[in-house]
C-alpha cells in the first residue's frame, strides 16, 4: 500500500508542474482517471484536450518523468513533505478532486508542499485568514498587529499570504505569542521565500505552524499564482478578515472567493478619506452578508456564531 501511495504522491507532484491552482484541464484529467494514469497519459502524449497539449509543449514527457522520480529528494532538500488528498492529513476543507466537480472547485489543488510541524488538517482546523493591503497605513498596521496577537492568544490559527503590509503585521503580532500557530500560503516553491525580505519571519512560522504551497520547488511567484493562492487561502480557512484593501485589490478577489464558498467573511472599516479602505467600504455596500469587525473579540464572536457545519 505504501508503494502505491508513493506512486500516487509522485504522480501528483509531477502534475503540479503543469497546473496553477484551479486549472480545469489537468484537474479534469486527474478526476477522470486518477493521478497515476493522468501522468502516464501526459508523458506518452495521449492525454486529450487542446489545453493539455499546449501544457505538454512547455513541459515534455522526460521532464515529467524525471520530476516524478525526484519528488522525495526535492521535498527533503527544502525540508518539506508532499501532502495529497489520499493522506489522512489532507485538509478537510479542500475538496478531493476525485469526488468533486472540478469546474466548481477553483480552490482545489493537485497536492500541497508543506514545511512545518503537525498534521496539516489539525493545524488548519481553527485557522482564520487575516489579509490586507501591501502598502498598509499606520492605522492598518496597528489593527493587523493587534488582531494577530489577540487571535493567537485566544488559540486561533492565523493564516496569511506572508506578503508585505497587513499580512506581515498580522504575522508579527501572532508570532509575539510564544505558542502561536500560524500558516502562510505562498504563491511559489518553498525554496523561494516570498517576499525575500520576510525570509526570517517565514522561518519563524515553521516553529509551531506551516508554510504551504500548491507549487513545487523552483516555481517563481506570478500574478496568476498569487490570485490562485488567495483562493486557496480562502478555501483552507474557517473565515477571512480583510483589514485594508484599495479598489481593485487582489485581496478583494480573495474576499469574493470566500463569499462564494459560504465562508464567514469579515472586514475592518477604516477612515472614509483613506484609499486603502475604499475597497473595503465598497465591498460592504455590495455584499450585505459581510460582517464588520473591530477587534479579535468581534472575530471570535462571529466565528462561534457562524457554526458552519463541516467547515
PDB file of C-alpha atoms in Angstrom:
ATOM      1  CA  UNK A   1       0.000   0.000   0.000  1.00  0.00           C
ATOM      2  CA  UNK A   2       2.831   2.425   0.874  1.00  0.00           C
ATOM      3  CA  UNK A   3       4.392   1.743  -2.515  1.00  0.00           C
ATOM      4  CA  UNK A   4       1.101   2.570  -4.219  1.00  0.00           C
ATOM      5  CA  UNK A   5       0.745   5.748  -2.152  1.00  0.00           C
ATOM      6  CA  UNK A   6       4.290   6.802  -3.009  1.00  0.00           C
ATOM      7  CA  UNK A   7       3.475   6.330  -6.697  1.00  0.00           C
ATOM      8  CA  UNK A   8       0.338   8.458  -6.361  1.00  0.00           C
ATOM      9  CA  UNK A   9       2.286  11.125  -4.462  1.00  0.00           C
ATOM     10  CA  UNK A  10       4.991  11.264  -7.125  1.00  0.00           C
ATOM     11  CA  UNK A  11       2.388  11.481  -9.899  1.00  0.00           C
ATOM     12  CA  UNK A  12       0.512  14.324  -8.231  1.00  0.00           C
ATOM     13  CA  UNK A  13       3.733  16.239  -7.580  1.00  0.00           C
ATOM     14  CA  UNK A  14       4.790  15.892 -11.214  1.00  0.00           C
ATOM     15  CA  UNK A  15       1.367  17.003 -12.462  1.00  0.00           C
ATOM     16  CA  UNK A  16       1.637  20.091 -10.267  1.00  0.00           C
ATOM     17  CA  UNK A  17       4.329  21.293 -12.680  1.00  0.00           C
ATOM     18  CA  UNK A  18       1.569  21.724 -15.252  1.00  0.00           C
ATOM     19  CA  UNK A  19      -1.125  23.438 -13.303  1.00  0.00           C
ATOM     20  CA  UNK A  20      -1.976  26.585 -11.436  1.00  0.00           C
ATOM     21  CA  UNK A  21      -4.466  26.010  -8.633  1.00  0.00           C
ATOM     22  CA  UNK A  22      -7.881  25.675 -10.225  1.00  0.00           C
ATOM     23  CA  UNK A  23      -6.656  24.699 -13.735  1.00  0.00           C
ATOM     24  CA  UNK A  24      -9.641  22.781 -15.049  1.00  0.00           C
ATOM     25  CA  UNK A  25      -7.988  20.695 -17.762  1.00  0.00           C
ATOM     26  CA  UNK A  26      -5.365  18.980 -15.627  1.00  0.00           C
ATOM     27  CA  UNK A  27      -7.810  18.651 -12.738  1.00  0.00           C
ATOM     28  CA  UNK A  28     -10.456  17.144 -15.003  1.00  0.00           C
ATOM     29  CA  UNK A  29      -7.966  14.559 -16.246  1.00  0.00           C
ATOM     30  CA  UNK A  30      -6.928  13.665 -12.675  1.00  0.00           C
ATOM     31  CA  UNK A  31     -10.563  13.382 -11.579  1.00  0.00           C
ATOM     32  CA  UNK A  32     -11.429  11.213 -14.588  1.00  0.00           C
ATOM     33  CA  UNK A  33      -8.628   8.662 -14.490  1.00  0.00           C
ATOM     34  CA  UNK A  34      -6.595   9.188 -11.318  1.00  0.00           C
ATOM     35  CA  UNK A  35      -3.187  10.836 -10.881  1.00  0.00           C
ATOM     36  CA  UNK A  36      -1.010   7.883 -11.929  1.00  0.00           C
ATOM     37  CA  UNK A  37      -2.867   7.279 -15.198  1.00  0.00           C
ATOM     38  CA  UNK A  38      -3.124  11.040 -15.806  1.00  0.00           C
ATOM     39  CA  UNK A  39       0.648  11.397 -15.526  1.00  0.00           C
ATOM     40  CA  UNK A  40       1.182   8.402 -17.807  1.00  0.00           C
ATOM     41  CA  UNK A  41      -1.056   9.970 -20.459  1.00  0.00           C
ATOM     42  CA  UNK A  42       0.766  13.276 -20.205  1.00  0.00           C
ATOM     43  CA  UNK A  43       4.129  11.532 -20.602  1.00  0.00           C
ATOM     44  CA  UNK A  44       3.140   9.392 -23.588  1.00  0.00           C
ATOM     45  CA  UNK A  45       1.169  12.186 -25.246  1.00  0.00           C
ATOM     46  CA  UNK A  46      -2.252  10.506 -25.210  1.00  0.00           C
ATOM     47  CA  UNK A  47      -3.936  12.995 -22.863  1.00  0.00           C
ATOM     48  CA  UNK A  48      -6.980  14.623 -24.525  1.00  0.00           C
ATOM     49  CA  UNK A  49      -7.697  18.314 -24.750  1.00  0.00           C
ATOM     50  CA  UNK A  50      -6.102  21.228 -26.539  1.00  0.00           C
ATOM     51  CA  UNK A  51      -5.003  22.912 -23.307  1.00  0.00           C
ATOM     52  CA  UNK A  52      -3.230  19.755 -22.166  1.00  0.00           C
ATOM     53  CA  UNK A  53      -1.375  19.574 -25.464  1.00  0.00           C
ATOM     54  CA  UNK A  54      -0.268  23.178 -25.015  1.00  0.00           C
ATOM     55  CA  UNK A  55       0.865  22.480 -21.459  1.00  0.00           C
ATOM     56  CA  UNK A  56       2.826  19.441 -22.570  1.00  0.00           C
ATOM     57  CA  UNK A  57       4.649  21.576 -25.125  1.00  0.00           C
ATOM     58  CA  UNK A  58       6.084  23.572 -22.206  1.00  0.00           C
ATOM     59  CA  UNK A  59       6.980  20.525 -20.064  1.00  0.00           C
ATOM     60  CA  UNK A  60       7.855  17.386 -22.011  1.00  0.00           C
ATOM     61  CA  UNK A  61       7.451  13.756 -21.002  1.00  0.00           C
ATOM     62  CA  UNK A  62      11.077  13.307 -19.965  1.00  0.00           C
ATOM     63  CA  UNK A  63      10.836  16.306 -17.642  1.00  0.00           C
ATOM     64  CA  UNK A  64       7.657  14.947 -16.068  1.00  0.00           C
ATOM     65  CA  UNK A  65       9.207  11.511 -15.598  1.00  0.00           C
ATOM     66  CA  UNK A  66      12.346  12.977 -14.033  1.00  0.00           C
ATOM     67  CA  UNK A  67      10.333  15.179 -11.695  1.00  0.00           C
ATOM     68  CA  UNK A  68       8.216  12.255 -10.511  1.00  0.00           C
ATOM     69  CA  UNK A  69      11.395  10.292  -9.761  1.00  0.00           C
ATOM     70  CA  UNK A  70      12.919  13.020  -7.591  1.00  0.00           C
ATOM     71  CA  UNK A  71       9.867  14.194  -5.640  1.00  0.00           C
ATOM     72  CA  UNK A  72      11.157  12.790  -2.361  1.00  0.00           C
ATOM     73  CA  UNK A  73      14.609  14.293  -2.819  1.00  0.00           C
ATOM     74  CA  UNK A  74      13.171  17.686  -3.783  1.00  0.00           C
ATOM     75  CA  UNK A  75      10.934  17.718  -0.708  1.00  0.00           C
ATOM     76  CA  UNK A  76      13.793  16.771   1.610  1.00  0.00           C
ATOM     77  CA  UNK A  77      16.010  19.443   0.055  1.00  0.00           C
ATOM     78  CA  UNK A  78      13.606  22.181   1.158  1.00  0.00           C
ATOM     79  CA  UNK A  79      12.662  20.488   4.430  1.00  0.00           C
ATOM     80  CA  UNK A  80       9.123  19.804   3.252  1.00  0.00           C
ATOM     81  CA  UNK A  81       6.708  16.967   2.578  1.00  0.00           C
ATOM     82  CA  UNK A  82       4.171  16.463  -0.195  1.00  0.00           C
ATOM     83  CA  UNK A  83       0.621  16.136   1.127  1.00  0.00           C
ATOM     84  CA  UNK A  84      -2.032  14.613  -1.139  1.00  0.00           C
ATOM     85  CA  UNK A  85      -5.812  14.021  -0.930  1.00  0.00           C
ATOM     86  CA  UNK A  86      -5.116  10.351  -0.194  1.00  0.00           C
ATOM     87  CA  UNK A  87      -3.354  11.310   3.084  1.00  0.00           C
ATOM     88  CA  UNK A  88      -5.156  11.460   6.430  1.00  0.00           C
ATOM     89  CA  UNK A  89      -3.766  14.968   6.981  1.00  0.00           C
ATOM     90  CA  UNK A  90      -5.283  16.380   3.768  1.00  0.00           C
ATOM     91  CA  UNK A  91      -7.287  19.463   4.851  1.00  0.00           C
ATOM     92  CA  UNK A  92     -10.962  18.652   5.224  1.00  0.00           C
ATOM     93  CA  UNK A  93     -11.991  21.984   3.688  1.00  0.00           C
ATOM     94  CA  UNK A  94     -10.048  21.350   0.487  1.00  0.00           C
ATOM     95  CA  UNK A  95     -12.054  19.211  -1.947  1.00  0.00           C
ATOM     96  CA  UNK A  96     -10.639  15.894  -3.085  1.00  0.00           C
ATOM     97  CA  UNK A  97     -10.534  16.172  -6.870  1.00  0.00           C
ATOM     98  CA  UNK A  98     -11.652  12.572  -7.296  1.00  0.00           C
ATOM     99  CA  UNK A  99     -15.052  13.330  -5.770  1.00  0.00           C
ATOM    100  CA  UNK A 100     -15.960  16.892  -6.699  1.00  0.00           C
ATOM    101  CA  UNK A 101     -16.973  18.831  -9.776  1.00  0.00           C
ATOM    102  CA  UNK A 102     -13.656  20.491 -10.595  1.00  0.00           C
ATOM    103  CA  UNK A 103     -15.445  23.216 -12.568  1.00  0.00           C
ATOM    104  CA  UNK A 104     -16.871  24.403  -9.244  1.00  0.00           C
ATOM    105  CA  UNK A 105     -13.675  23.857  -7.259  1.00  0.00           C
ATOM    106  CA  UNK A 106     -11.354  26.682  -8.181  1.00  0.00           C
ATOM    107  CA  UNK A 107      -9.608  26.302  -4.839  1.00  0.00           C
ATOM    108  CA  UNK A 108      -8.722  22.650  -5.342  1.00  0.00           C
ATOM    109  CA  UNK A 109      -5.088  21.602  -5.569  1.00  0.00           C
ATOM    110  CA  UNK A 110      -3.361  18.577  -7.085  1.00  0.00           C
ATOM    111  CA  UNK A 111      -1.150  18.345  -3.988  1.00  0.00           C
ATOM    112  CA  UNK A 112       0.436  20.611  -1.382  1.00  0.00           C
ATOM    113  CA  UNK A 113       4.052  21.108  -0.334  1.00  0.00           C
ATOM    114  CA  UNK A 114       4.198  21.617   3.430  1.00  0.00           C
ATOM    115  CA  UNK A 115       7.080  22.714   5.630  1.00  0.00           C
ATOM    116  CA  UNK A 116       6.355  22.666   9.341  1.00  0.00           C
ATOM    117  CA  UNK A 117       5.154  20.564  12.233  1.00  0.00           C
ATOM    118  CA  UNK A 118       1.897  18.774  12.946  1.00  0.00           C
ATOM    119  CA  UNK A 119      -0.685  17.220  10.625  1.00  0.00           C
ATOM    120  CA  UNK A 120      -1.870  19.885   8.200  1.00  0.00           C
ATOM    121  CA  UNK A 121      -5.557  19.181   8.830  1.00  0.00           C
ATOM    122  CA  UNK A 122      -5.053  19.754  12.571  1.00  0.00           C
ATOM    123  CA  UNK A 123      -3.018  22.917  12.029  1.00  0.00           C
ATOM    124  CA  UNK A 124      -5.792  24.362   9.853  1.00  0.00           C
ATOM    125  CA  UNK A 125      -8.737  23.221  11.975  1.00  0.00           C
ATOM    126  CA  UNK A 126      -9.063  26.575  13.772  1.00  0.00           C
ATOM    127  CA  UNK A 127      -7.486  28.735  11.080  1.00  0.00           C
ATOM    128  CA  UNK A 128      -8.783  32.175  10.187  1.00  0.00           C
ATOM    129  CA  UNK A 129      -7.259  34.190   7.350  1.00  0.00           C
ATOM    130  CA  UNK A 130      -6.265  37.789   8.064  1.00  0.00           C
ATOM    131  CA  UNK A 131      -5.085  39.705   5.000  1.00  0.00           C
ATOM    132  CA  UNK A 132      -4.976  43.177   3.540  1.00  0.00           C
ATOM    133  CA  UNK A 133      -3.108  45.856   1.655  1.00  0.00           C
ATOM    134  CA  UNK A 134       0.582  45.538   0.822  1.00  0.00           C
ATOM    135  CA  UNK A 135       1.117  49.284   1.245  1.00  0.00           C
ATOM    136  CA  UNK A 136      -0.573  49.375   4.638  1.00  0.00           C
ATOM    137  CA  UNK A 137      -1.247  52.577   6.535  1.00  0.00           C
ATOM    138  CA  UNK A 138      -0.133  53.074  10.158  1.00  0.00           C
ATOM    139  CA  UNK A 139      -3.777  52.513  11.130  1.00  0.00           C
ATOM    140  CA  UNK A 140      -3.941  49.224   9.231  1.00  0.00           C
ATOM    141  CA  UNK A 141      -0.593  48.052  10.588  1.00  0.00           C
ATOM    142  CA  UNK A 142      -1.731  48.696  14.162  1.00  0.00           C
ATOM    143  CA  UNK A 143      -5.035  46.891  13.632  1.00  0.00           C
ATOM    144  CA  UNK A 144      -3.340  43.949  11.878  1.00  0.00           C
ATOM    145  CA  UNK A 145      -0.705  43.530  14.578  1.00  0.00           C
ATOM    146  CA  UNK A 146      -3.323  43.610  17.329  1.00  0.00           C
ATOM    147  CA  UNK A 147      -5.548  41.111  15.507  1.00  0.00           C
ATOM    148  CA  UNK A 148      -2.646  38.707  15.039  1.00  0.00           C
ATOM    149  CA  UNK A 149      -1.593  38.921  18.679  1.00  0.00           C
ATOM    150  CA  UNK A 150      -5.083  38.703  20.179  1.00  0.00           C
ATOM    151  CA  UNK A 151      -6.318  35.887  17.930  1.00  0.00           C
ATOM    152  CA  UNK A 152      -3.161  33.860  18.607  1.00  0.00           C
ATOM    153  CA  UNK A 153      -3.554  34.452  22.351  1.00  0.00           C
ATOM    154  CA  UNK A 154      -7.108  33.090  22.080  1.00  0.00           C
ATOM    155  CA  UNK A 155      -5.805  29.902  20.426  1.00  0.00           C
ATOM    156  CA  UNK A 156      -6.824  30.578  16.833  1.00  0.00           C
ATOM    157  CA  UNK A 157      -4.516  29.645  13.983  1.00  0.00           C
ATOM    158  CA  UNK A 158      -3.623  32.709  11.891  1.00  0.00           C
ATOM    159  CA  UNK A 159      -3.330  32.191   8.130  1.00  0.00           C
ATOM    160  CA  UNK A 160      -1.896  34.757   5.717  1.00  0.00           C
ATOM    161  CA  UNK A 161      -0.098  35.020   2.374  1.00  0.00           C
ATOM    162  CA  UNK A 162       3.061  36.313   4.071  1.00  0.00           C
ATOM    163  CA  UNK A 163       3.059  39.463   1.938  1.00  0.00           C
ATOM    164  CA  UNK A 164       4.349  42.860   2.981  1.00  0.00           C
ATOM    165  CA  UNK A 165       1.952  45.228   4.715  1.00  0.00           C
ATOM    166  CA  UNK A 166      -1.044  43.876   6.606  1.00  0.00           C
ATOM    167  CA  UNK A 167      -0.039  40.206   6.251  1.00  0.00           C
ATOM    168  CA  UNK A 168       3.375  40.939   7.758  1.00  0.00           C
ATOM    169  CA  UNK A 169       1.856  42.971  10.600  1.00  0.00           C
ATOM    170  CA  UNK A 170      -0.533  40.118  11.395  1.00  0.00           C
ATOM    171  CA  UNK A 171       2.303  37.578  11.405  1.00  0.00           C
ATOM    172  CA  UNK A 172       4.492  39.717  13.638  1.00  0.00           C
ATOM    173  CA  UNK A 173       1.648  40.163  16.094  1.00  0.00           C
ATOM    174  CA  UNK A 174       0.841  36.456  16.165  1.00  0.00           C
ATOM    175  CA  UNK A 175       4.464  35.332  16.471  1.00  0.00           C
ATOM    176  CA  UNK A 176       4.878  37.547  19.543  1.00  0.00           C
ATOM    177  CA  UNK A 177       2.816  34.838  21.286  1.00  0.00           C
ATOM    178  CA  UNK A 178       5.201  32.018  22.226  1.00  0.00           C
ATOM    179  CA  UNK A 179       2.963  29.090  21.246  1.00  0.00           C
ATOM    180  CA  UNK A 180       1.192  30.777  18.325  1.00  0.00           C
ATOM    181  CA  UNK A 181       0.140  28.659  15.371  1.00  0.00           C
ATOM    182  CA  UNK A 182       0.481  30.411  12.039  1.00  0.00           C
ATOM    183  CA  UNK A 183       0.153  29.252   8.449  1.00  0.00           C
ATOM    184  CA  UNK A 184       1.469  31.025   5.367  1.00  0.00           C
ATOM    185  CA  UNK A 185       0.114  30.032   1.954  1.00  0.00           C
ATOM    186  CA  UNK A 186       2.736  31.055  -0.586  1.00  0.00           C
ATOM    187  CA  UNK A 187       2.469  31.589  -4.350  1.00  0.00           C
ATOM    188  CA  UNK A 188       5.790  29.954  -5.243  1.00  0.00           C
ATOM    189  CA  UNK A 189       8.003  26.988  -4.407  1.00  0.00           C
ATOM    190  CA  UNK A 190       9.054  26.663  -0.774  1.00  0.00           C
ATOM    191  CA  UNK A 191      12.690  27.093  -1.793  1.00  0.00           C
ATOM    192  CA  UNK A 192      11.935  30.671  -2.868  1.00  0.00           C
ATOM    193  CA  UNK A 193      10.792  32.645   0.201  1.00  0.00           C
ATOM    194  CA  UNK A 194       8.443  35.378  -0.977  1.00  0.00           C
ATOM    195  CA  UNK A 195       8.799  38.179  -0.351  1.00  0.00           C
ATOM    196  CA  UNK A 196      12.535  37.702   0.185  1.00  0.00           C
ATOM    197  CA  UNK A 197      12.598  40.406   2.849  1.00  0.00           C
ATOM    198  CA  UNK A 198      10.350  38.221   5.027  1.00  0.00           C
ATOM    199  CA  UNK A 199      12.610  35.141   4.935  1.00  0.00           C
ATOM    200  CA  UNK A 200      13.403  35.218   8.664  1.00  0.00           C
ATOM    201  CA  UNK A 201       9.741  35.786   9.535  1.00  0.00           C
ATOM    202  CA  UNK A 202       8.654  32.874   7.341  1.00  0.00           C
ATOM    203  CA  UNK A 203      11.225  30.632   9.021  1.00  0.00           C
ATOM    204  CA  UNK A 204       9.667  31.516  12.388  1.00  0.00           C
ATOM    205  CA  UNK A 205       6.300  30.309  11.151  1.00  0.00           C
ATOM    206  CA  UNK A 206       7.523  26.709  10.924  1.00  0.00           C
ATOM    207  CA  UNK A 207       8.277  26.510  14.675  1.00  0.00           C
ATOM    208  CA  UNK A 208       4.627  25.801  15.526  1.00  0.00           C
ATOM    209  CA  UNK A 209       2.895  26.229  12.178  1.00  0.00           C
ATOM    210  CA  UNK A 210       3.398  25.582   8.495  1.00  0.00           C
ATOM    211  CA  UNK A 211       4.433  27.073   5.179  1.00  0.00           C
ATOM    212  CA  UNK A 212       2.166  25.693   2.446  1.00  0.00           C
ATOM    213  CA  UNK A 213       2.353  25.880  -1.346  1.00  0.00           C
ATOM    214  CA  UNK A 214       0.456  24.338  -4.238  1.00  0.00           C
ATOM    215  CA  UNK A 215       3.628  24.717  -6.320  1.00  0.00           C
ATOM    216  CA  UNK A 216       6.778  22.578  -6.474  1.00  0.00           C
ATOM    217  CA  UNK A 217      10.258  23.810  -5.527  1.00  0.00           C
ATOM    218  CA  UNK A 218      11.719  26.090  -8.173  1.00  0.00           C
ATOM    219  CA  UNK A 219       8.432  27.746  -9.187  1.00  0.00           C
ATOM    220  CA  UNK A 220       8.511  31.544  -9.070  1.00  0.00           C
ATOM    221  CA  UNK A 221       5.611  33.748  -7.949  1.00  0.00           C
ATOM    222  CA  UNK A 222       3.394  35.339 -10.604  1.00  0.00           C
ATOM    223  CA  UNK A 223       0.210  37.397 -10.653  1.00  0.00           C
ATOM    224  CA  UNK A 224      -1.890  34.371 -11.618  1.00  0.00           C
ATOM    225  CA  UNK A 225      -0.318  32.248  -8.896  1.00  0.00           C
ATOM    226  CA  UNK A 226      -0.912  34.986  -6.336  1.00  0.00           C
ATOM    227  CA  UNK A 227      -4.585  35.141  -7.302  1.00  0.00           C
ATOM    228  CA  UNK A 228      -4.907  31.349  -7.159  1.00  0.00           C
ATOM    229  CA  UNK A 229      -3.114  31.271  -3.804  1.00  0.00           C
ATOM    230  CA  UNK A 230      -5.631  33.751  -2.425  1.00  0.00           C
ATOM    231  CA  UNK A 231      -8.391  31.349  -3.482  1.00  0.00           C
ATOM    232  CA  UNK A 232      -6.554  28.504  -1.788  1.00  0.00           C
ATOM    233  CA  UNK A 233      -6.229  30.568   1.404  1.00  0.00           C
ATOM    234  CA  UNK A 234      -9.966  31.276   1.412  1.00  0.00           C
ATOM    235  CA  UNK A 235     -10.718  27.592   0.856  1.00  0.00           C
ATOM    236  CA  UNK A 236      -8.477  26.318   3.653  1.00  0.00           C
ATOM    237  CA  UNK A 237      -9.726  28.596   6.426  1.00  0.00           C
ATOM    238  CA  UNK A 238     -12.856  28.975   8.572  1.00  0.00           C
ATOM    239  CA  UNK A 239     -13.248  32.600   7.646  1.00  0.00           C
ATOM    240  CA  UNK A 240     -11.414  35.658   6.412  1.00  0.00           C
ATOM    241  CA  UNK A 241     -10.761  39.126   7.816  1.00  0.00           C
ATOM    242  CA  UNK A 242      -9.734  41.954   5.468  1.00  0.00           C
ATOM    243  CA  UNK A 243      -8.119  44.896   7.228  1.00  0.00           C
ATOM    244  CA  UNK A 244      -7.333  47.263   4.331  1.00  0.00           C
ATOM    245  CA  UNK A 245      -7.852  46.972   0.573  1.00  0.00           C
ATOM    246  CA  UNK A 246      -7.848  49.588  -2.149  1.00  0.00           C
ATOM    247  CA  UNK A 247     -10.341  49.337  -5.043  1.00  0.00           C
ATOM    248  CA  UNK A 248      -9.466  46.503  -7.467  1.00  0.00           C
ATOM    249  CA  UNK A 249      -7.065  44.971  -4.915  1.00  0.00           C
ATOM    250  CA  UNK A 250      -6.234  41.262  -5.261  1.00  0.00           C
ATOM    251  CA  UNK A 251      -7.279  40.982  -1.610  1.00  0.00           C
ATOM    252  CA  UNK A 252     -10.860  41.718  -2.662  1.00  0.00           C
ATOM    253  CA  UNK A 253     -10.699  38.791  -5.106  1.00  0.00           C
ATOM    254  CA  UNK A 254      -9.809  36.558  -2.159  1.00  0.00           C
ATOM    255  CA  UNK A 255     -12.714  38.028  -0.186  1.00  0.00           C
ATOM    256  CA  UNK A 256     -15.111  37.375  -3.086  1.00  0.00           C
ATOM    257  CA  UNK A 257     -13.924  33.771  -3.286  1.00  0.00           C
ATOM    258  CA  UNK A 258     -14.529  33.274   0.426  1.00  0.00           C
ATOM    259  CA  UNK A 259     -18.068  34.584  -0.017  1.00  0.00           C
ATOM    260  CA  UNK A 260     -18.656  32.228  -2.962  1.00  0.00           C
ATOM    261  CA  UNK A 261     -17.665  29.296  -0.738  1.00  0.00           C
ATOM    262  CA  UNK A 262     -20.019  30.366   2.035  1.00  0.00           C
ATOM    263  CA  UNK A 263     -17.150  31.158   4.385  1.00  0.00           C
ATOM    264  CA  UNK A 264     -17.573  33.763   7.092  1.00  0.00           C
ATOM    265  CA  UNK A 265     -16.257  36.993   5.568  1.00  0.00           C
ATOM    266  CA  UNK A 266     -15.320  39.921   7.822  1.00  0.00           C
ATOM    267  CA  UNK A 267     -13.880  43.367   7.197  1.00  0.00           C
ATOM    268  CA  UNK A 268     -12.395  46.113   9.334  1.00  0.00           C
ATOM    269  CA  UNK A 269     -13.688  49.546   8.281  1.00  0.00           C
ATOM    270  CA  UNK A 270     -11.331  52.491   8.031  1.00  0.00           C
ATOM    271  CA  UNK A 271     -11.381  56.250   7.503  1.00  0.00           C
ATOM    272  CA  UNK A 272     -13.696  57.271   4.666  1.00  0.00           C
ATOM    273  CA  UNK A 273     -10.887  59.513   3.414  1.00  0.00           C
ATOM    274  CA  UNK A 274      -8.451  56.608   3.006  1.00  0.00           C
ATOM    275  CA  UNK A 275      -7.956  54.992  -0.411  1.00  0.00           C
ATOM    276  CA  UNK A 276      -6.691  51.892   1.409  1.00  0.00           C
ATOM    277  CA  UNK A 277     -10.117  51.424   2.989  1.00  0.00           C
ATOM    278  CA  UNK A 278     -12.145  52.369  -0.101  1.00  0.00           C
ATOM    279  CA  UNK A 279     -12.182  48.792  -1.410  1.00  0.00           C
ATOM    280  CA  UNK A 280     -13.414  47.508   1.948  1.00  0.00           C
ATOM    281  CA  UNK A 281     -16.183  50.095   2.093  1.00  0.00           C
ATOM    282  CA  UNK A 282     -17.289  49.330  -1.470  1.00  0.00           C
ATOM    283  CA  UNK A 283     -17.368  45.601  -0.640  1.00  0.00           C
ATOM    284  CA  UNK A 284     -19.638  46.387   2.316  1.00  0.00           C
ATOM    285  CA  UNK A 285     -22.050  48.202   0.008  1.00  0.00           C
ATOM    286  CA  UNK A 286     -22.146  45.293  -2.474  1.00  0.00           C
ATOM    287  CA  UNK A 287     -22.254  42.388  -0.018  1.00  0.00           C
ATOM    288  CA  UNK A 288     -24.667  42.816   2.895  1.00  0.00           C
ATOM    289  CA  UNK A 289     -23.578  39.451   4.313  1.00  0.00           C
ATOM    290  CA  UNK A 290     -20.148  40.850   5.188  1.00  0.00           C
ATOM    291  CA  UNK A 291     -19.534  41.267   8.905  1.00  0.00           C
ATOM    292  CA  UNK A 292     -17.949  44.418  10.294  1.00  0.00           C
ATOM    293  CA  UNK A 293     -15.391  43.636  12.994  1.00  0.00           C
ATOM    294  CA  UNK A 294     -13.407  45.986  15.213  1.00  0.00           C
ATOM    295  CA  UNK A 295     -11.088  43.605  17.016  1.00  0.00           C
ATOM    296  CA  UNK A 296     -10.301  39.961  17.804  1.00  0.00           C
ATOM    297  CA  UNK A 297     -13.275  39.706  20.168  1.00  0.00           C
ATOM    298  CA  UNK A 298     -15.630  40.513  17.285  1.00  0.00           C
ATOM    299  CA  UNK A 299     -13.879  37.982  15.026  1.00  0.00           C
ATOM    300  CA  UNK A 300     -14.069  35.206  17.617  1.00  0.00           C
ATOM    301  CA  UNK A 301     -17.720  36.004  18.371  1.00  0.00           C
ATOM    302  CA  UNK A 302     -18.669  35.803  14.700  1.00  0.00           C
ATOM    303  CA  UNK A 303     -16.702  32.590  14.152  1.00  0.00           C
ATOM    304  CA  UNK A 304     -18.530  30.978  17.063  1.00  0.00           C
ATOM    305  CA  UNK A 305     -21.925  32.292  15.985  1.00  0.00           C
ATOM    306  CA  UNK A 306     -21.485  31.118  12.399  1.00  0.00           C
ATOM    307  CA  UNK A 307     -21.354  27.435  13.412  1.00  0.00           C
ATOM    308  CA  UNK A 308     -20.796  26.343   9.839  1.00  0.00           C
ATOM    309  CA  UNK A 309     -21.324  22.550   9.727  1.00  0.00           C
ATOM    310  CA  UNK A 310     -18.426  20.804   8.009  1.00  0.00           C
ATOM    311  CA  UNK A 311     -16.350  23.971   7.809  1.00  0.00           C
TER     312      UNK A 311
END
